[in-house]
Coordinates of N, CA, C and O in Angstrom, one line a residue:
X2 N 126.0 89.7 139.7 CA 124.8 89.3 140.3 C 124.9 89.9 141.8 O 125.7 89.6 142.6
X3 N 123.9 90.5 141.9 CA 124.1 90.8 143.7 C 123.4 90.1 144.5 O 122.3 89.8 144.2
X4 N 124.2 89.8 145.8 CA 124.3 89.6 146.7 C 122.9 89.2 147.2 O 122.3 90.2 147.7
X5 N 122.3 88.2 147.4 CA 121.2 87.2 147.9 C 120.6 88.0 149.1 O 121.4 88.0 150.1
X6 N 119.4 88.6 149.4 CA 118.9 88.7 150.7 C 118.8 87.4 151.6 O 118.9 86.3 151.0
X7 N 118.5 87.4 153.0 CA 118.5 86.4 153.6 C 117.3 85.3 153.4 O 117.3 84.1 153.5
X8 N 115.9 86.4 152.9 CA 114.8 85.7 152.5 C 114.9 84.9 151.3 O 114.3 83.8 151.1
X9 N 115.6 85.3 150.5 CA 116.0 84.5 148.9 C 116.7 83.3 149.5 O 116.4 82.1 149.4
X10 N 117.8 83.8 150.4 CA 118.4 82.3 151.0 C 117.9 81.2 151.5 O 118.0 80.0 151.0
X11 N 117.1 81.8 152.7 CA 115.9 80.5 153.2 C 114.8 80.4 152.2 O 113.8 80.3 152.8
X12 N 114.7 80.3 151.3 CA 113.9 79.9 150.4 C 114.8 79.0 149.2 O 114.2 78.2 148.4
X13 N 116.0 79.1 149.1 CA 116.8 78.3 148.6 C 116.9 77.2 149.3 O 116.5 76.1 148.9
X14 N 117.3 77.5 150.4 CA 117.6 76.3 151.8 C 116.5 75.2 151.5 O 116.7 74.0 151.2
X15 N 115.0 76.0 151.7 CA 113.6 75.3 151.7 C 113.6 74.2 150.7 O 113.4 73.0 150.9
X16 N 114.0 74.9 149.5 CA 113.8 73.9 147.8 C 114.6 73.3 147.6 O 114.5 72.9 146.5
X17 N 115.8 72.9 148.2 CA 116.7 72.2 148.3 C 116.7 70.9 149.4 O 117.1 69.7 149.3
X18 N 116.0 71.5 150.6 CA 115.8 70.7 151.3 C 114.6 69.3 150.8 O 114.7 68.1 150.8
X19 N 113.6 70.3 150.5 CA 112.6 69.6 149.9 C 112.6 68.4 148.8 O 112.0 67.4 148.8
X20 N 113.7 69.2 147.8 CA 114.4 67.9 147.0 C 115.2 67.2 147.2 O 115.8 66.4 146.4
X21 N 115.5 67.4 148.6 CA 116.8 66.3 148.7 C 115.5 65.4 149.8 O 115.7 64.2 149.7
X22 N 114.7 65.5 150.5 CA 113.6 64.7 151.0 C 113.1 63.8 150.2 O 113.1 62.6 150.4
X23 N 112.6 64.5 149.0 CA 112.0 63.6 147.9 C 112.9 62.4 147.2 O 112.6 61.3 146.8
X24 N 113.8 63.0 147.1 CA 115.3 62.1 147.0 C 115.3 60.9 147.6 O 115.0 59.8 147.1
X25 N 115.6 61.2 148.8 CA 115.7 60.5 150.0 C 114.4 58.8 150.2 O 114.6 57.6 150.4
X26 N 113.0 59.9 149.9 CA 111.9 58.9 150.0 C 111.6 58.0 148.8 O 111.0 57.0 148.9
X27 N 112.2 58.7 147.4 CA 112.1 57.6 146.1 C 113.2 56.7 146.5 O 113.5 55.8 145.6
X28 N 114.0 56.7 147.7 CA 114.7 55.6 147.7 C 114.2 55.1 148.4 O 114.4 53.9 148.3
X29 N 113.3 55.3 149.4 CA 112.9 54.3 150.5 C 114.0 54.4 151.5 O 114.6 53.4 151.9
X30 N 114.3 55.5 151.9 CA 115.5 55.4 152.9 C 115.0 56.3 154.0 O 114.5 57.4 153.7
X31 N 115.0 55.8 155.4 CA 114.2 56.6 156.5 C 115.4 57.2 156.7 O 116.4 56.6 156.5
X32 N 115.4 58.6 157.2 CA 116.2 59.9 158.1 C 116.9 58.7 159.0 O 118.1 58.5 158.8
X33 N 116.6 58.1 159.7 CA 117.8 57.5 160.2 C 118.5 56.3 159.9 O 119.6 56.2 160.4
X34 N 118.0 55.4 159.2 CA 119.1 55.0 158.3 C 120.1 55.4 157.4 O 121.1 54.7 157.0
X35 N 119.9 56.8 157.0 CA 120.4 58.0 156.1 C 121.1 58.5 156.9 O 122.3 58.3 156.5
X36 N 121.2 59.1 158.1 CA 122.0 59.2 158.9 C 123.0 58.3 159.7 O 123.8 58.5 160.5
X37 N 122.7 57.4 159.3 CA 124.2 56.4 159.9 C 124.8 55.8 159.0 O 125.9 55.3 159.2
X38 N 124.1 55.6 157.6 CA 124.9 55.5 156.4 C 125.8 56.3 155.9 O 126.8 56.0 155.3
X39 N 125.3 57.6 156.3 CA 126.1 58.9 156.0 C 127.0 59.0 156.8 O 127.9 59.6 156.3
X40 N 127.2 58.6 158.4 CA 128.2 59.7 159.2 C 127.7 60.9 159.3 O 128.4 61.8 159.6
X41 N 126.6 61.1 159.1 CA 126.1 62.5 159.2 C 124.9 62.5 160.2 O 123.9 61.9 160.0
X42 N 125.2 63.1 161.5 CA 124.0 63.4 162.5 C 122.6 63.3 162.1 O 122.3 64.0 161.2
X43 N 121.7 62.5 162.6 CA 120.3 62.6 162.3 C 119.7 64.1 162.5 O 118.9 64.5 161.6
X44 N 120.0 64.8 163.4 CA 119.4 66.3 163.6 C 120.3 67.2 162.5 O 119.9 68.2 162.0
X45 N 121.6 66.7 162.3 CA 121.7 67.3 160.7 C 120.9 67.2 159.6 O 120.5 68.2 158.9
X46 N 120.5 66.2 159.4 CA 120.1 65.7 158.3 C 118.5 65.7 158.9 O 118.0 64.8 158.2
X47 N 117.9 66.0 159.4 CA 116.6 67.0 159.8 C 116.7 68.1 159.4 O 115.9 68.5 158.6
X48 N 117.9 68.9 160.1 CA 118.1 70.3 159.7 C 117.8 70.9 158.2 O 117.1 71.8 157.6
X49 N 118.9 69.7 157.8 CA 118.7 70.1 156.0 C 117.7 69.5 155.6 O 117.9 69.6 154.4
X50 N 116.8 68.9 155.6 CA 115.4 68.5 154.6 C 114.5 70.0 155.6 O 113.6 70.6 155.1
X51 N 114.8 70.2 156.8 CA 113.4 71.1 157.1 C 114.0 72.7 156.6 O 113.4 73.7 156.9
X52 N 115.1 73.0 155.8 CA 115.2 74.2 155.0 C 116.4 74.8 155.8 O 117.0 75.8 155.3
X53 N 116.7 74.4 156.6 CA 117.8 75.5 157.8 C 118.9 74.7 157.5 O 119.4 74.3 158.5
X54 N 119.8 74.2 156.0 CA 120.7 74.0 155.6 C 121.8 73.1 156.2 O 121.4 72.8 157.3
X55 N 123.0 72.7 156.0 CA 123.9 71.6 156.9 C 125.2 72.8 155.8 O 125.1 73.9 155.2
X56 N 126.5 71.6 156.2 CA 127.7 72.5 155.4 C 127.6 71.4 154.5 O 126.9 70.4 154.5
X57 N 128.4 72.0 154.0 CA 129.1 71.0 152.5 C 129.5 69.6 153.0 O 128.9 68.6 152.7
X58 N 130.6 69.6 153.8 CA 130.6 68.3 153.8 C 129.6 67.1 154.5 O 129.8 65.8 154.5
X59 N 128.7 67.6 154.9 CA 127.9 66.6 155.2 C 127.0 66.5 154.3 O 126.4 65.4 154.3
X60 N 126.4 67.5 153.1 CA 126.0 67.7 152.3 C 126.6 66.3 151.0 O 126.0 65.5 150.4
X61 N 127.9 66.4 151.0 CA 128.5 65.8 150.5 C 128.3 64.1 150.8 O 128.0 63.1 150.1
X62 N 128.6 64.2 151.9 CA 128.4 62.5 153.0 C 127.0 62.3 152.5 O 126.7 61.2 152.0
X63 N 126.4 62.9 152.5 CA 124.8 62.3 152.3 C 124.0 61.8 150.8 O 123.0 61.1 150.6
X64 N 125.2 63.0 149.7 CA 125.0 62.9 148.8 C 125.9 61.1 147.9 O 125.5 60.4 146.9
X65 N 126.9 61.0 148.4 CA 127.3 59.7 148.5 C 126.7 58.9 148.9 O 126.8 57.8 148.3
X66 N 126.0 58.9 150.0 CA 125.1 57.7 150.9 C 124.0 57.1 149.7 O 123.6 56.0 149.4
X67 N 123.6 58.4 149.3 CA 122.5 57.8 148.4 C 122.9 57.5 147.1 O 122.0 56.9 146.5
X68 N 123.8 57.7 146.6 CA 124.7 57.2 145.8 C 124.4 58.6 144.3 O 124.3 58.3 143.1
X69 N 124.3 60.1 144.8 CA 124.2 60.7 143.9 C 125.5 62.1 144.2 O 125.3 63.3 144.4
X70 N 126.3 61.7 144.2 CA 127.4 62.9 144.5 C 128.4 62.7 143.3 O 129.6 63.1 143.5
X71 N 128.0 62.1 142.2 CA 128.5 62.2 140.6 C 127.7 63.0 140.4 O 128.1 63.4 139.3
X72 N 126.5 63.6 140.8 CA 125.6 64.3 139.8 C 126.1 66.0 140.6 O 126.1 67.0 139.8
X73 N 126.5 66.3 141.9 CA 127.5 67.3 142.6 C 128.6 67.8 142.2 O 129.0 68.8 142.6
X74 N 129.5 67.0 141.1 CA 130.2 66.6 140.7 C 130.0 67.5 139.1 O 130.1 68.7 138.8
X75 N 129.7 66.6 138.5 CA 129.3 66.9 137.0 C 128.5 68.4 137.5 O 128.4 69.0 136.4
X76 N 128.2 68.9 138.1 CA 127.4 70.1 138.2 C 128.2 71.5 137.9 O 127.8 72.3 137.1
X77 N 129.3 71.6 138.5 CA 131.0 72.0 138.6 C 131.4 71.5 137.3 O 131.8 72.3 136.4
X78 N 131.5 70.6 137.2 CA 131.9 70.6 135.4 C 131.1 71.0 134.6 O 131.6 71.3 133.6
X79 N 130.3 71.1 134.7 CA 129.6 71.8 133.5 C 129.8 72.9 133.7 O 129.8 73.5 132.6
X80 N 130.0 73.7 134.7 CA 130.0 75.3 135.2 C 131.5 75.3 134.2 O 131.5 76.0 133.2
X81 N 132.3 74.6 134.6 CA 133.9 74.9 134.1 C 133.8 74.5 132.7 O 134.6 75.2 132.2
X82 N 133.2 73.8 131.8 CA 133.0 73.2 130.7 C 132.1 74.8 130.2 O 132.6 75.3 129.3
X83 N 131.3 75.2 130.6 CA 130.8 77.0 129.9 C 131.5 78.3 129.8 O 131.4 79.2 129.1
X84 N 132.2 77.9 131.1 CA 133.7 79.0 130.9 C 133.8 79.9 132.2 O 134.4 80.9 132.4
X85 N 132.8 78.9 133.1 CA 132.3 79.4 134.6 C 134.3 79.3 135.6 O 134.9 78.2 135.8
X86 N 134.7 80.1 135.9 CA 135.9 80.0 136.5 C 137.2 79.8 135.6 O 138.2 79.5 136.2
X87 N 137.3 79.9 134.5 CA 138.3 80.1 133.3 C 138.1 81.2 133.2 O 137.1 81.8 133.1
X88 N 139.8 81.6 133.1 CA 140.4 82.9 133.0 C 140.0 83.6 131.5 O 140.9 83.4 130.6
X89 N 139.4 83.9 131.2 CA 139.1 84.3 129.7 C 140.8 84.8 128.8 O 141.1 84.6 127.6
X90 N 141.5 85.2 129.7 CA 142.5 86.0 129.3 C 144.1 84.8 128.8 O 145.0 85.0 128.1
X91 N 143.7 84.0 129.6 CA 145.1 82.9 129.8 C 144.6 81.3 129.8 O 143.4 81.3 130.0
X92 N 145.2 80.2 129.5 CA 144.5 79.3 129.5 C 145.0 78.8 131.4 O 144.7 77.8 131.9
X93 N 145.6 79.6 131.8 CA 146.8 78.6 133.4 C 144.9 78.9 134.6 O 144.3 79.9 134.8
X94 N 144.8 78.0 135.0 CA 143.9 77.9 136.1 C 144.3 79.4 136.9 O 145.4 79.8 136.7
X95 N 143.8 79.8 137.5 CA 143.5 80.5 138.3 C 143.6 80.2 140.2 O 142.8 79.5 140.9
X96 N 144.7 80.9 140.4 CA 144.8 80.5 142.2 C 144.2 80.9 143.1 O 144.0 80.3 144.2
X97 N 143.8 82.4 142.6 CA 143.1 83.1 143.4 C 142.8 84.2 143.0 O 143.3 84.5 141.9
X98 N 141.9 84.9 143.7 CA 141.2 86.6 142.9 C 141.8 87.5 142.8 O 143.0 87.5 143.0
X99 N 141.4 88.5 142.6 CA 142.1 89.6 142.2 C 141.6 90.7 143.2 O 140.4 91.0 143.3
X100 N 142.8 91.4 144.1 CA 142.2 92.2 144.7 C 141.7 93.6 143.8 O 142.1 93.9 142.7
X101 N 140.4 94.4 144.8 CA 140.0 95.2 144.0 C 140.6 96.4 143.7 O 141.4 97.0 144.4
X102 N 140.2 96.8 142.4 CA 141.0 98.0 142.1 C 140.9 99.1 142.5 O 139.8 99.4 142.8
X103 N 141.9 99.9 142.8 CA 141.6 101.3 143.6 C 142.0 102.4 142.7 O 143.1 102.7 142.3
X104 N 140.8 103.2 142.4 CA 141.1 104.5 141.3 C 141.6 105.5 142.0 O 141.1 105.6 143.1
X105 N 142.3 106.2 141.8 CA 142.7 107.5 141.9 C 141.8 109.0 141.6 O 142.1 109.5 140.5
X106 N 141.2 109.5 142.0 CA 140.6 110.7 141.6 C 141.0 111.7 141.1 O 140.2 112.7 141.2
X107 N 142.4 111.8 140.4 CA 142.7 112.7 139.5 C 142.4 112.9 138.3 O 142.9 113.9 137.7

């Protein structure tokens, strides 16, 4: 798959943000009670519902606050449960990647 332009990105950011808003409001939980429940900055958690993304771990903190970071969770399992990050070749987990190969032109 290649490599995401920046406009595909912020349009990712956007629809994510958006559903984590709607999220947010089928609970009845205002941005700043969400933010002190979380440990996560109010202007973070602005950031990420208005499309301009937060990191992971706050992503994470917020997704616990509302009590859906089993579903973050199970998401990654299922990836690894289809064969997403299993070594097709060996059953031993995988530590790290494989640097790239370099051909020879002879």
């Amino acid at each position: 798959m290649p490599p995401m332009n920046s406009t595909e990105q912020q349009q990712v950011l956007v629809r994510l943000g958006e559903r984590f808003r709607r999220l947010r409001l089928a609970r009845n939980i205002s941005q700043e009670a969400l933010a002190e429940n979380s440990g996560v900055g109010l202007s973070t958690l602005k950031r990420f519902e208005s499309g301009r993304g937060c990191n992971l771990a706050a992503l994470v903190q917020l997704l616990a606050a509302l009590g859906h970071l089993g579903e973050l969770e199970s998401f990654f399992a299922q990836l690894a449960e289809r064969g997403e990050g299993v070594s097709p070749t060996d059953g031993d987990t995988r530590r790290r990647a494989s640097s790239p190969r370099k051909y020879s032109s002879s």
